[in-house]
GROMACS .gro file of C-alpha atoms in nm:
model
  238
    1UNK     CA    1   2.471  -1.517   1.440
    2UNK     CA    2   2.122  -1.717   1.497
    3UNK     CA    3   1.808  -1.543   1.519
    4UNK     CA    4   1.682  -1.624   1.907
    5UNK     CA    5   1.275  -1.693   1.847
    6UNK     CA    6   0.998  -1.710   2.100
    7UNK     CA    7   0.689  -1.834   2.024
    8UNK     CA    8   0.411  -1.740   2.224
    9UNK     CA    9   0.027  -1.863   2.156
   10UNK     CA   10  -0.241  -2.060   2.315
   11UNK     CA   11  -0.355  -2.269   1.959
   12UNK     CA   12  -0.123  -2.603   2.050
   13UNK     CA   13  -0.128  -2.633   1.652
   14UNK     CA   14  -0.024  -2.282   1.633
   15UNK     CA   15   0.324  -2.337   1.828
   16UNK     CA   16   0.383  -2.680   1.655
   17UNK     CA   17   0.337  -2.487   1.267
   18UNK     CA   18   0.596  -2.213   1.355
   19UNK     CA   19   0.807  -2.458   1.560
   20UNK     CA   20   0.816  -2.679   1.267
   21UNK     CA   21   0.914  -2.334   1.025
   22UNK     CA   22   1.122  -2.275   1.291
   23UNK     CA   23   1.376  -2.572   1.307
   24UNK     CA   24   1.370  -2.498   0.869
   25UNK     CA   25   1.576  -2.274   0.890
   26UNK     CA   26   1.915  -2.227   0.985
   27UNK     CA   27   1.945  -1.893   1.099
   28UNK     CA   28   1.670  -1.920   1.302
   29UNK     CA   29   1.698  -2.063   1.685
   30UNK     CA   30   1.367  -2.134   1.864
   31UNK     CA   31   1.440  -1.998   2.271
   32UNK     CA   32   1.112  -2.119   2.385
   33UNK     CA   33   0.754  -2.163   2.322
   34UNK     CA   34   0.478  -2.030   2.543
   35UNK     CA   35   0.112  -2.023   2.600
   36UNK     CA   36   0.029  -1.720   2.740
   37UNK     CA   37   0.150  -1.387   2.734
   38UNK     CA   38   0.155  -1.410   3.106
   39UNK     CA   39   0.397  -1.708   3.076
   40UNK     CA   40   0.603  -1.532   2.831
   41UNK     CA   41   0.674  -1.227   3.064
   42UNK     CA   42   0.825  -1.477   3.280
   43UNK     CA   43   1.011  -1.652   3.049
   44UNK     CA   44   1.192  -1.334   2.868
   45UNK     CA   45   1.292  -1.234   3.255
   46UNK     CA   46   1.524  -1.575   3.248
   47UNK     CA   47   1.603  -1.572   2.884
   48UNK     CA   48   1.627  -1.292   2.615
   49UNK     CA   49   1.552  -1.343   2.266
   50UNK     CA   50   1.582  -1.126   1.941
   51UNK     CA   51   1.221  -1.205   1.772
   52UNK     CA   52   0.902  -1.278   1.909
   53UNK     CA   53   0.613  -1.474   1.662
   54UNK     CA   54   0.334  -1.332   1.900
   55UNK     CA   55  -0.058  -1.434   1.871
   56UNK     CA   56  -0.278  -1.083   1.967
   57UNK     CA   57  -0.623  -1.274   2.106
   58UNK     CA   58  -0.515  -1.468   2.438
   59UNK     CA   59  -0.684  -1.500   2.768
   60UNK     CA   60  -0.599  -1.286   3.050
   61UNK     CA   61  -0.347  -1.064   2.827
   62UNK     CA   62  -0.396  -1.028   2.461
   63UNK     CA   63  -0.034  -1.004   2.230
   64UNK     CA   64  -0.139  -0.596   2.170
   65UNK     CA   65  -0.125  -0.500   2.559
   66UNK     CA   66   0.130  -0.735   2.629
   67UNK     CA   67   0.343  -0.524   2.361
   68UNK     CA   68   0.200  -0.205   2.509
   69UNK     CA   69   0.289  -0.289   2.881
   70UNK     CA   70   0.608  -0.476   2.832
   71UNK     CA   71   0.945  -0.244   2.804
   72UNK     CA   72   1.200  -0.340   2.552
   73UNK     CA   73   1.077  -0.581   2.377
   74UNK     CA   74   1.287  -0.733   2.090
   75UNK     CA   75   1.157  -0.744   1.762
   76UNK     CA   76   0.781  -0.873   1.698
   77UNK     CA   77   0.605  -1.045   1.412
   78UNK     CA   78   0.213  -1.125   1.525
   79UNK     CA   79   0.044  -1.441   1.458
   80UNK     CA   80  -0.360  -1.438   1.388
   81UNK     CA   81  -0.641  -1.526   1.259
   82UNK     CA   82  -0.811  -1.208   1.252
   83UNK     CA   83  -0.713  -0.970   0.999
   84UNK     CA   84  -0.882  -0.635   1.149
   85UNK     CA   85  -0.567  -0.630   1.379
   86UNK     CA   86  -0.339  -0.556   1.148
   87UNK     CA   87  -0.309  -0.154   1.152
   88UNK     CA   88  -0.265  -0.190   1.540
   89UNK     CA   89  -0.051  -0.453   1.540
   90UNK     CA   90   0.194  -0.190   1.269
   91UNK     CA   91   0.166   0.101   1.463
   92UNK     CA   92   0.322  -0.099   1.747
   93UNK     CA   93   0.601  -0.143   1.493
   94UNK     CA   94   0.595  -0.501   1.451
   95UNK     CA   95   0.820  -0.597   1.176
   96UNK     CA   96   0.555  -0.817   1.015
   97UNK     CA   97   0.151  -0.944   1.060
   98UNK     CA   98   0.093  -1.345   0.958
   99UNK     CA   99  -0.218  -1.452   0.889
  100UNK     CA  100  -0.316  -1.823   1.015
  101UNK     CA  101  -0.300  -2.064   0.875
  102UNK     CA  102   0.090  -1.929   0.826
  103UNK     CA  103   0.225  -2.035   0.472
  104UNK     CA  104   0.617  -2.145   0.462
  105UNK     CA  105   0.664  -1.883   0.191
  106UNK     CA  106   0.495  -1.614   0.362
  107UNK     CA  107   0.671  -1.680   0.675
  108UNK     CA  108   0.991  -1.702   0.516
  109UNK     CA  109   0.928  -1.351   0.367
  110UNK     CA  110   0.843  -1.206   0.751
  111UNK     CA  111   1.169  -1.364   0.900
  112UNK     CA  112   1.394  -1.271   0.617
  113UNK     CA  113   1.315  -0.928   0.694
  114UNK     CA  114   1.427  -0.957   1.034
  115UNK     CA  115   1.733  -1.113   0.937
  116UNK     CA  116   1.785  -0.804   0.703
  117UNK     CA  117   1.673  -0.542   1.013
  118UNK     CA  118   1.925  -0.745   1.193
  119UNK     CA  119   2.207  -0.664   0.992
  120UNK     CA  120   2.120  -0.340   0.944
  121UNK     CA  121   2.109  -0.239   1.321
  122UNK     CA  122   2.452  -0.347   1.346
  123UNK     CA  123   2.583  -0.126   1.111
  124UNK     CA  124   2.450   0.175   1.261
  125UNK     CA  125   2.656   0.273   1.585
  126UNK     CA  126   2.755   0.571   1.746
  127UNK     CA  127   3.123   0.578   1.713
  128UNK     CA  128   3.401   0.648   1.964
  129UNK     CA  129   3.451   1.010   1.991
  130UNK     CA  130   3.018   1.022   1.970
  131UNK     CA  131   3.056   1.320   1.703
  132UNK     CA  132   2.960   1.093   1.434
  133UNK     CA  133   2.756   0.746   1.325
  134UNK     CA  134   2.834   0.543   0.983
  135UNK     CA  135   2.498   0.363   0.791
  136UNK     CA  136   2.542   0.145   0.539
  137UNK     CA  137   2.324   0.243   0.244
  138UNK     CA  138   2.354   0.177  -0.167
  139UNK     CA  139   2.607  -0.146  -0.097
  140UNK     CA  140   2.828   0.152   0.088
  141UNK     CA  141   2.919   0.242   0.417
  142UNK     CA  142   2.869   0.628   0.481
  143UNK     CA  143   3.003   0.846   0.770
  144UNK     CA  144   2.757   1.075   0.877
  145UNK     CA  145   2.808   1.372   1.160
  146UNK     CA  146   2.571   1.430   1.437
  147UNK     CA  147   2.593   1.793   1.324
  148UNK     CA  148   2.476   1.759   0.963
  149UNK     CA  149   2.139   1.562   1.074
  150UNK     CA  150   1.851   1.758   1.024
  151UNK     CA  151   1.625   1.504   1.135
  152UNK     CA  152   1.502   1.113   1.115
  153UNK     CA  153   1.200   0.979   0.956
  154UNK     CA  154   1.070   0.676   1.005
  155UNK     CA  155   0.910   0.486   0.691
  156UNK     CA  156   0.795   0.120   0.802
  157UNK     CA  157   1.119  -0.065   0.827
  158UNK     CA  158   1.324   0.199   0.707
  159UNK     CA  159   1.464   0.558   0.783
  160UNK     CA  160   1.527   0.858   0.564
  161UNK     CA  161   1.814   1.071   0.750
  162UNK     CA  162   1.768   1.414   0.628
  163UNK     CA  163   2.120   1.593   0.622
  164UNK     CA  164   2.247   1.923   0.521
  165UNK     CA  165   2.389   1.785   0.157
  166UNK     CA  166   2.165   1.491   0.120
  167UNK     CA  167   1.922   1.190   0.215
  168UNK     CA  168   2.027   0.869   0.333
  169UNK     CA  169   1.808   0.547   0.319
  170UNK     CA  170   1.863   0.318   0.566
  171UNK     CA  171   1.717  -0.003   0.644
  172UNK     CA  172   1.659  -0.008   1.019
  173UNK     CA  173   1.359   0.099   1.205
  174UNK     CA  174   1.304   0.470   1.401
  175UNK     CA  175   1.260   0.280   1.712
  176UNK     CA  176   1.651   0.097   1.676
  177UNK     CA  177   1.818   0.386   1.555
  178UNK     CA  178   1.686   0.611   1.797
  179UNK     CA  179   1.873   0.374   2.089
  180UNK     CA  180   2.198   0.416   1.883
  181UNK     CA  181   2.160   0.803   1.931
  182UNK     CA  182   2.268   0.978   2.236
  183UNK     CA  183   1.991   1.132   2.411
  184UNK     CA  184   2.179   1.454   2.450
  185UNK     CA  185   2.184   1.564   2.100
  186UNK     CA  186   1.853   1.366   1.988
  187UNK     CA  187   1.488   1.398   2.079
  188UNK     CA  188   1.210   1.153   1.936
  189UNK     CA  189   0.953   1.401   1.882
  190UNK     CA  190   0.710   1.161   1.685
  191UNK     CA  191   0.643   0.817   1.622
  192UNK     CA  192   0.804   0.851   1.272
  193UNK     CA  193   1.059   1.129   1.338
  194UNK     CA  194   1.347   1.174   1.530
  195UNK     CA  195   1.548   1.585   1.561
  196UNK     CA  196   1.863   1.707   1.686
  197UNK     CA  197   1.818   1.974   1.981
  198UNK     CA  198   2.049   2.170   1.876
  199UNK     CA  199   1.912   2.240   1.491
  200UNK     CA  200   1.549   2.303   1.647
  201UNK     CA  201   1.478   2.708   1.520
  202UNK     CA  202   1.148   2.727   1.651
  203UNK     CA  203   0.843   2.525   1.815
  204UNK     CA  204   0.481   2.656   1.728
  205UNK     CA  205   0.190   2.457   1.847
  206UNK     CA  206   0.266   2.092   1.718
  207UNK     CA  207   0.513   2.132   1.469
  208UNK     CA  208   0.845   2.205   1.485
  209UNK     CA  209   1.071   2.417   1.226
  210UNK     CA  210   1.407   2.314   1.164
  211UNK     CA  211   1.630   2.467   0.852
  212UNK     CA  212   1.288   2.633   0.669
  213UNK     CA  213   1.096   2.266   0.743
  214UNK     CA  214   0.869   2.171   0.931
  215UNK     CA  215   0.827   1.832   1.140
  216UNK     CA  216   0.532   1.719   1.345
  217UNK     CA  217   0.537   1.657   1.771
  218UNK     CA  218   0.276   1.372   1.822
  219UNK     CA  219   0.047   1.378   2.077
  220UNK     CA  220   0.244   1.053   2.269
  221UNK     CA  221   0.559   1.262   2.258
  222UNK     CA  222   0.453   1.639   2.381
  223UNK     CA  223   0.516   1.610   2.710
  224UNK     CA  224   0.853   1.456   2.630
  225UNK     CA  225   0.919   1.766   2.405
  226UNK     CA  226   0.786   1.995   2.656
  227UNK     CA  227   0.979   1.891   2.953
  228UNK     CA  228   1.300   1.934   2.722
  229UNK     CA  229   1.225   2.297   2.682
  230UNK     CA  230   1.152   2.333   3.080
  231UNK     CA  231   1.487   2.195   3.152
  232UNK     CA  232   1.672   2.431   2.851
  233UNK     CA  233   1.541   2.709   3.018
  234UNK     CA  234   1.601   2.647   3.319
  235UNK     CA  235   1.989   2.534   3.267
  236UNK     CA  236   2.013   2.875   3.107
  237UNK     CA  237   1.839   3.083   3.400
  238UNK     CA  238   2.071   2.932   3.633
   0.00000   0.00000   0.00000
């Protein structure tokens, strides 16, 4: 299956180099090509696509709020001159950060991790009893129950999944797994770790305990963790 590809950036030059990379390659598909972020929004309302090559300074909205404002946006690798963006534009999880002028070689290597992410993602599904999930890891496919999970860490394009007999490392990001878990047994409690409810022992300040280890709450996600707790204790006072 092709790769669906935006590309959205107001350097005409810009969209005709990553067009150009673009059409290369054979897994790739380019969707569209836009100016603006503004004119992107519009765009991904008619047509969805599975990577974005975004450029962060624009007018009116740069390519870092228009990933902060915009809900579920596929995957994102930003396009810029201007290297000081880089640790924002990674804590926004974009899979990659290209520096302009964009090499073939170096583009290749940001794409071809998509494709791999791609794959990955696939693999990784909740399965039809929703007691259980299979990853593929070491050229295997393993079988994994909701039960023995510990909890999920998040390590750039990866995840460790912490069980009670092992580690598992998969290649998928915490964001993608975490929509292939069901919210009723799963709480993102960090931007690089995800816990089962039910194997939470105790929660002190910002750090939660679970099996003698301890995992951090971010400050994005305590309110998320706190309403939980309001709404366990009041199912059980009821």
């Amino acid at each position: 299956m092709k790769i669906k590809c935006l590309i959205v950036d107001d350097e005409p030059l810009a969209r005709e180099g990553i067009a150009e990379y673009v059409k290369q390659l054979d897994f790739l598909e380019l969707a569209g090509v836009c100016d603006s972020a503004v004119s992107a929004i519009k765009f991904l309302k008619e047509t969805p696509v599975d990577l974005i090559f975004l450029d962060i300074q624009m007018p009116m909205l740069t390519g870092l709020d228009f990933v902060k404002t915009f809900p579920n946006l596929p995957k994102i690798i930003f396009t810029t001159a201007h290297a000081n963006y880089a640790l924002q534009g990674f804590e926004l999880n974009a899979v990659d950060y290209l520096l302009k002028p964009v090499s073939f070689e170096r583009f290749l290597k940001a794409v071809n991790k998509v494709a791999d992410l791609q794959k990955a993602t696939e693999v990784v599904q909740e399965e039809g009893d929703g007691n259980f999930f299979f990853v593929k890891t070491d050229k295997k496919y393993v079988k994994i129950d909701f039960d023995e999970v510990y909890f999920i860490e998040g390590v750039k394009d990866y995840v460790k999944i912490h069980t009670t007999t092992e580690r598992h490392l998969v290649l998928i990001n915490i964001k993608n797994i975490q929509l292939r878990l069901p919210d009723s047994k799963f709480i993102r409690v960090h931007k690089s770790y995800i816990v089962p409810v039910g194997k939470i022992a105790t929660i002190e300040g910002n750090i939660i305990k679970i099996a003698g280890q301890e995992v951090p709450i971010g400050k994005e996600f305590r309110d998320q963790v706190d309403d939980f707790i309001r709404k366990k204790l009041m199912k059980r006072n009821q």
